[in-house]
CSV table of C-alpha atoms and ligand atoms in Angstrom, one decimal:
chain,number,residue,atom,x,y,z
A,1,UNK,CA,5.1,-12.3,34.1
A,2,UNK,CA,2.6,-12.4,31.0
A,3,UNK,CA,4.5,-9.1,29.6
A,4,UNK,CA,7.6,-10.4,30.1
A,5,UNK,CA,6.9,-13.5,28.2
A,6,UNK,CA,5.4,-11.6,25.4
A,7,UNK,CA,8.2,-9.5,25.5
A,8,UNK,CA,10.6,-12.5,24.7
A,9,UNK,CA,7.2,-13.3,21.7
A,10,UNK,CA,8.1,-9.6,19.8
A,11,UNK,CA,11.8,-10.5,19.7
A,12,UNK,CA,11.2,-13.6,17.9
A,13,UNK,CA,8.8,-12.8,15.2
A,14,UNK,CA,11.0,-14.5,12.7
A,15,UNK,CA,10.5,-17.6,14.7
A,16,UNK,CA,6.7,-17.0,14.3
A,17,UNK,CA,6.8,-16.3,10.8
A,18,UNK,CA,8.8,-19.8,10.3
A,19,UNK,CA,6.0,-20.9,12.7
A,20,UNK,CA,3.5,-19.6,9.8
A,21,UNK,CA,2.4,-16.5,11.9
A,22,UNK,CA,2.9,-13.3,10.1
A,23,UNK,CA,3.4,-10.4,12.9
A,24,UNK,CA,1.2,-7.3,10.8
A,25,UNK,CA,-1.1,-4.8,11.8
A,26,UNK,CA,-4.0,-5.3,14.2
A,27,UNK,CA,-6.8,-5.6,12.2
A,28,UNK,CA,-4.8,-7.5,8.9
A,29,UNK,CA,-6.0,-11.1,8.2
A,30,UNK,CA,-2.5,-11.8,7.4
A,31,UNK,CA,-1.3,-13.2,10.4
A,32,UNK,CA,-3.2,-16.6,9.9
A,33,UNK,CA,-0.5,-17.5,7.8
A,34,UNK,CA,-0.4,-14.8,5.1
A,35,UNK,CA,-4.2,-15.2,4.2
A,36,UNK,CA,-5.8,-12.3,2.7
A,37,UNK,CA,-9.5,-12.5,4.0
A,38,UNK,CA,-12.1,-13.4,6.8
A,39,UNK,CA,-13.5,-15.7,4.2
A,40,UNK,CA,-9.9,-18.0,3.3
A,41,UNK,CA,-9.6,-18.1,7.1
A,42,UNK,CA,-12.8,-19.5,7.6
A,43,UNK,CA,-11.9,-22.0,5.4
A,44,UNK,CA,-8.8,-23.1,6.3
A,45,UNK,CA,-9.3,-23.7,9.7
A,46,UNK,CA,-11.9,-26.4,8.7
A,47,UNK,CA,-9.7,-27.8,6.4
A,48,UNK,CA,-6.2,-27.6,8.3
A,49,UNK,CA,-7.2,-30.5,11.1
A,50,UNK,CA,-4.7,-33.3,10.5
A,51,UNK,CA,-3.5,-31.6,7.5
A,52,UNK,CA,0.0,-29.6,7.1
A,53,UNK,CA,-0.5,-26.4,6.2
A,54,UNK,CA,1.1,-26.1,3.4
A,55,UNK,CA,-1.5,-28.5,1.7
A,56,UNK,CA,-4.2,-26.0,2.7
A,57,UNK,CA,-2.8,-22.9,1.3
A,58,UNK,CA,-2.3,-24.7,-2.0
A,59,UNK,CA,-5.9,-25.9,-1.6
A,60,UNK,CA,-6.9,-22.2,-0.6
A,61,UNK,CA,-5.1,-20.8,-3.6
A,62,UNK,CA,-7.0,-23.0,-6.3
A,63,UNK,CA,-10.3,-21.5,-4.8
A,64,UNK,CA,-8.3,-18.4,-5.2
A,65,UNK,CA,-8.0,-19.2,-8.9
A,66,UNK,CA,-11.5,-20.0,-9.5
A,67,UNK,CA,-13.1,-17.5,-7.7
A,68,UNK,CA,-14.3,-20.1,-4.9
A,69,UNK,CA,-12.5,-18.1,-2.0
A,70,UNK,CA,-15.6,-17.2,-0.8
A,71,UNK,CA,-18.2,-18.0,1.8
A,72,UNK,CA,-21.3,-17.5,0.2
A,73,UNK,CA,-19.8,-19.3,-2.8
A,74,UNK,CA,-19.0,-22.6,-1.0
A,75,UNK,CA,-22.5,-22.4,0.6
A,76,UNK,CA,-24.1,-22.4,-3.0
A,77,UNK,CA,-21.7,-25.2,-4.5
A,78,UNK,CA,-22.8,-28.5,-4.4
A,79,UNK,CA,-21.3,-30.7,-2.1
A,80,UNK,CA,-19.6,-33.1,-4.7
A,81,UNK,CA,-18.1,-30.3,-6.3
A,82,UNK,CA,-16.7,-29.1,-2.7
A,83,UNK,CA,-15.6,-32.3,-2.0
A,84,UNK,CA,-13.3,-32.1,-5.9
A,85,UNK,CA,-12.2,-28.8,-5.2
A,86,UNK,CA,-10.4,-29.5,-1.5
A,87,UNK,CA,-9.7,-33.4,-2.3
A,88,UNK,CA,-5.8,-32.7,-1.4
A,89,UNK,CA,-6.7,-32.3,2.3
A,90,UNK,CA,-7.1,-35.1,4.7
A,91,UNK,CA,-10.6,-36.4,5.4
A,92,UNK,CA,-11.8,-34.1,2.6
A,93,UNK,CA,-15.5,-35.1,3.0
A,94,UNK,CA,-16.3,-34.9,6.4
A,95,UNK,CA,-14.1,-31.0,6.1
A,96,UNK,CA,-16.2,-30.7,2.9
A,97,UNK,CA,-19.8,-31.2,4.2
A,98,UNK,CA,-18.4,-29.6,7.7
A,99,UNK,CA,-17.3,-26.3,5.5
A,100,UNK,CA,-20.7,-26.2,3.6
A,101,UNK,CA,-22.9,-26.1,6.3
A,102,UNK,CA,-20.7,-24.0,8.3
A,103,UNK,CA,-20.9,-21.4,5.2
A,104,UNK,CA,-24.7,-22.1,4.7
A,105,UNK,CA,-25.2,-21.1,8.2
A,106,UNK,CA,-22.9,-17.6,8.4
A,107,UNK,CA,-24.8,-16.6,4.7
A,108,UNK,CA,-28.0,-17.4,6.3
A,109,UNK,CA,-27.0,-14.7,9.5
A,110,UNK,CA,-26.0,-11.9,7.4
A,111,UNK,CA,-21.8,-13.2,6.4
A,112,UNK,CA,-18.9,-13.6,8.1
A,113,UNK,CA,-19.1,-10.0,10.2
A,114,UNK,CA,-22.2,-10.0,11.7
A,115,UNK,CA,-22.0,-13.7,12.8
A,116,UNK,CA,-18.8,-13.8,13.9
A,117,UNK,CA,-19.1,-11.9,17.5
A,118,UNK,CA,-18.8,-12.8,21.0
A,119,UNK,CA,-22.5,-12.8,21.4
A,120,UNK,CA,-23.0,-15.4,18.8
A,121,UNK,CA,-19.9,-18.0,20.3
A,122,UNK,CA,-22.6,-20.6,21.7
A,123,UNK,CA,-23.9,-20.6,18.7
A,124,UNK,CA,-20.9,-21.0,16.9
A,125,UNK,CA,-19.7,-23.8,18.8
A,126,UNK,CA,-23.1,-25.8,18.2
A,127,UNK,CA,-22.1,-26.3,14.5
A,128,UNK,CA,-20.2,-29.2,13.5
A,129,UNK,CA,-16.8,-28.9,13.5
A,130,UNK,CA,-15.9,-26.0,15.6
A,131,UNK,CA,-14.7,-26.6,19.1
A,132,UNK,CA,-13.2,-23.8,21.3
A,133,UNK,CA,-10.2,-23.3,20.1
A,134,UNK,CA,-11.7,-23.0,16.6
A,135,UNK,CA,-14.5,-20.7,17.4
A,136,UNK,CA,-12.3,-18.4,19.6
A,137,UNK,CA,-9.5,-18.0,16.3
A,138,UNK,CA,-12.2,-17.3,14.2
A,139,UNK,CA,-13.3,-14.8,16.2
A,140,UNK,CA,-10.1,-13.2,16.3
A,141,UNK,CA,-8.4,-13.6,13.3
A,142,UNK,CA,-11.0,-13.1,11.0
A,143,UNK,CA,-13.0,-11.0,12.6
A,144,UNK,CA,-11.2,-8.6,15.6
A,145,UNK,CA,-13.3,-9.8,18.4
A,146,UNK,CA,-11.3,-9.5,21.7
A,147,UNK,CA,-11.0,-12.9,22.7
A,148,UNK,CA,-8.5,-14.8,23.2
A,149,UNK,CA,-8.3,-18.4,22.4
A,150,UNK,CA,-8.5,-21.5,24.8
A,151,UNK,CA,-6.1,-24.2,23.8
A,152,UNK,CA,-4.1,-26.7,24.9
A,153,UNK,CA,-1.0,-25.6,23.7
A,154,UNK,CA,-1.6,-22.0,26.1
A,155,UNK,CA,-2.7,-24.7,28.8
A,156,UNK,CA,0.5,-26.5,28.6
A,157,UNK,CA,2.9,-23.4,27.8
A,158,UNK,CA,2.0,-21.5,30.8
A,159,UNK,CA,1.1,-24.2,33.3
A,160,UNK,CA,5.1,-25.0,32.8
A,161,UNK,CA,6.7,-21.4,32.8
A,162,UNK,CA,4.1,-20.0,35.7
A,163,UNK,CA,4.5,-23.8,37.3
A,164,UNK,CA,1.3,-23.5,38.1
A,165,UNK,CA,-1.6,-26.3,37.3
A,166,UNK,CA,-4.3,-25.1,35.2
A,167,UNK,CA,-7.3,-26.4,32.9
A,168,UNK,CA,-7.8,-25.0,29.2
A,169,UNK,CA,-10.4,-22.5,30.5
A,170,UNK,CA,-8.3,-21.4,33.6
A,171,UNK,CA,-5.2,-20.3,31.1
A,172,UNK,CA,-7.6,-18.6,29.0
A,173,UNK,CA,-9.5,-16.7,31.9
A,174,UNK,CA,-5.5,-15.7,33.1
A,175,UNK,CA,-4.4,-14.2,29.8
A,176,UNK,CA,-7.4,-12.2,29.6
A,177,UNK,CA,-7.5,-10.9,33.5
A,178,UNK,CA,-4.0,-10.1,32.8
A,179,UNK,CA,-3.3,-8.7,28.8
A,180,UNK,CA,-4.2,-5.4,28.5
A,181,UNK,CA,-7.4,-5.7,26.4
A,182,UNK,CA,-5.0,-4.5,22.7
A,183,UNK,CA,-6.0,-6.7,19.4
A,184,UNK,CA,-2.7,-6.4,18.6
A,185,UNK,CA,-1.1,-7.7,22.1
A,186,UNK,CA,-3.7,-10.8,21.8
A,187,UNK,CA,-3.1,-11.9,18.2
A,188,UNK,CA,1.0,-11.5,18.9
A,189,UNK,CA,0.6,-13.7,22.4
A,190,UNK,CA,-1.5,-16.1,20.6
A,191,UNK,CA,1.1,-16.6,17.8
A,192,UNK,CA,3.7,-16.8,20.2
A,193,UNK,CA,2.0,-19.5,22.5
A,194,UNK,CA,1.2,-21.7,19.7
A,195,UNK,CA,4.5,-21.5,18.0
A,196,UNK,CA,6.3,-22.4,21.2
A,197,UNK,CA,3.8,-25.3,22.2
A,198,UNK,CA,4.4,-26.5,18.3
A,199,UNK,CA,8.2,-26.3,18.2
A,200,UNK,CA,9.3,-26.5,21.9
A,201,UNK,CA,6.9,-27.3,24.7
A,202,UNK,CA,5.6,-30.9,23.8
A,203,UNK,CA,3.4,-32.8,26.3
A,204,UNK,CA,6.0,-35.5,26.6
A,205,UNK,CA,10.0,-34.1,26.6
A,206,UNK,CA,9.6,-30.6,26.2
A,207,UNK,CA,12.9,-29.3,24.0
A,208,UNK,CA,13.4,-26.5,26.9
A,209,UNK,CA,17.1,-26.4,25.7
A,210,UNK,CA,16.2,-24.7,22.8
A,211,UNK,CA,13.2,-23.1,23.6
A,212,UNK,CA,12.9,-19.4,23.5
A,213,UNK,CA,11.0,-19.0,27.0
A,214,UNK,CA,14.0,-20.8,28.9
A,215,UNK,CA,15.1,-18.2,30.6
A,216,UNK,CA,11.8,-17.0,32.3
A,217,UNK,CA,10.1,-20.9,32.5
A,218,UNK,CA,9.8,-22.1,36.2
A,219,UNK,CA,9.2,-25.5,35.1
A,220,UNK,CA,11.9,-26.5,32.5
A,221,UNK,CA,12.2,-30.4,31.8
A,222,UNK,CA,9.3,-31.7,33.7
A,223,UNK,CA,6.3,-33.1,32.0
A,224,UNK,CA,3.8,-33.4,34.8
A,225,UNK,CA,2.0,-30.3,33.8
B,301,SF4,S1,11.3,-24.1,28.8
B,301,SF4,FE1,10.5,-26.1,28.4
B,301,SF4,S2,8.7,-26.4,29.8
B,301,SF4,FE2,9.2,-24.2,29.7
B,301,SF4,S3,7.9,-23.4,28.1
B,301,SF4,FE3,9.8,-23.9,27.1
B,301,SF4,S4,9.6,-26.0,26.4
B,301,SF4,FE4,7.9,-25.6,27.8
């Protein structure tokens, strides 16, 4: 089943791309949205909760501007001036001092690369801010590690088409007993997943009429998973 729902995910990547998701090259950054690096990545995902993203990439492309698009810059700028710089966003200074010490911390383990691995995801998901889902992107996106994300939306998506009750962690474990172990396959399934849980599969009245995984979902129209 997993391959034939990503199947139906590679014929739609103009539905992911209107979903933000650019469909690239394994190891590009570009698919978070058309960022350029590990470090605006980083970045936005502190700054993109309860904010659309379209607020965040201007955000991200005034640090662009001023040469703040960097980690070990924001972990050197004072707080105040953080806080001026991303204003725009909601709840800018909880994301601000969240973003600093996030950035103090990776410049303090040797930058983005060496602290972003799957060795170091406990101690990612001590620092404030990052829960799973963040942590595992991160990993990801902006840095190629082979895991793939726990979220709710992946929860929800294929609880429904497998009709099959699972936790967060249960989906997760599923996707990766099942994907072959390809950057490429997870980055395009996790684009796909999200999109769909964003545009179709809501928790309450799922749009399964329009939804691209009709044909294969063994749980259209029901909300109790
Ligand atoms: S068909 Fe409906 S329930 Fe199934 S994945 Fe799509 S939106 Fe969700």
């Amino acid at each position: 089943m997993i391959y034939e729902i990503l199947k139906i995910i590679d014929e739609n990547r103009e539905f992911l791309k209107k979903m933000g998701w650019i469909v690239s090259d394994p190891y590009s950054f570009e698919w978070w949205g058309g960022l350029k690096s590990a470090d605006e990545i980083a970045i936005s995902a502190f700054l993109v909760q309860m904010t659309k993203w379209e607020t965040v990439t201007k955000v991200i492309e005034n640090l662009r501007r001023k040469g703040l698009n960097y980690i070990d810059k924001i972990a050197e700028l004072p707080l105040p001036v953080l806080e001026d710089q991303i204003r725009s966003v909601n709840f800018y200074k909880t994301k601000a001092r969240r973003l600093k010490n996030f950035s103090e911390i990776v410049s303090k383990n040797g930058g983005l690369k060496n602290f972003l691995t799957v060795e170091n995801r406990d101690k990612i998901l001590e620092i404030e801010g990052i829960g799973e889902e963040t942590a595992d992107s991160l990993l990801l996106f902006a840095n190629n590690q082979l895991v793939f994300p726990q979220s709710e939306y992946l929860r929800r998506v294929l609880s429904r088409v497998l009709n099959k009750k699972m936790n967060k962690k249960e989906a997760k474990i599923y996707v990766e007993d099942n994907l072959k172990k390809d950057l490429f396959l997870y980055k395009l399934f996790h684009a796909g997943i999200v999109s769909i849980g964003k545009a179709f599969c809501y928790l309450n009245k799922p749009k399964c009429d329009k939804c691209i995984l009709k044909p294969l979902c063994r749980n259209k129209y029901n909300e109790t998973l």
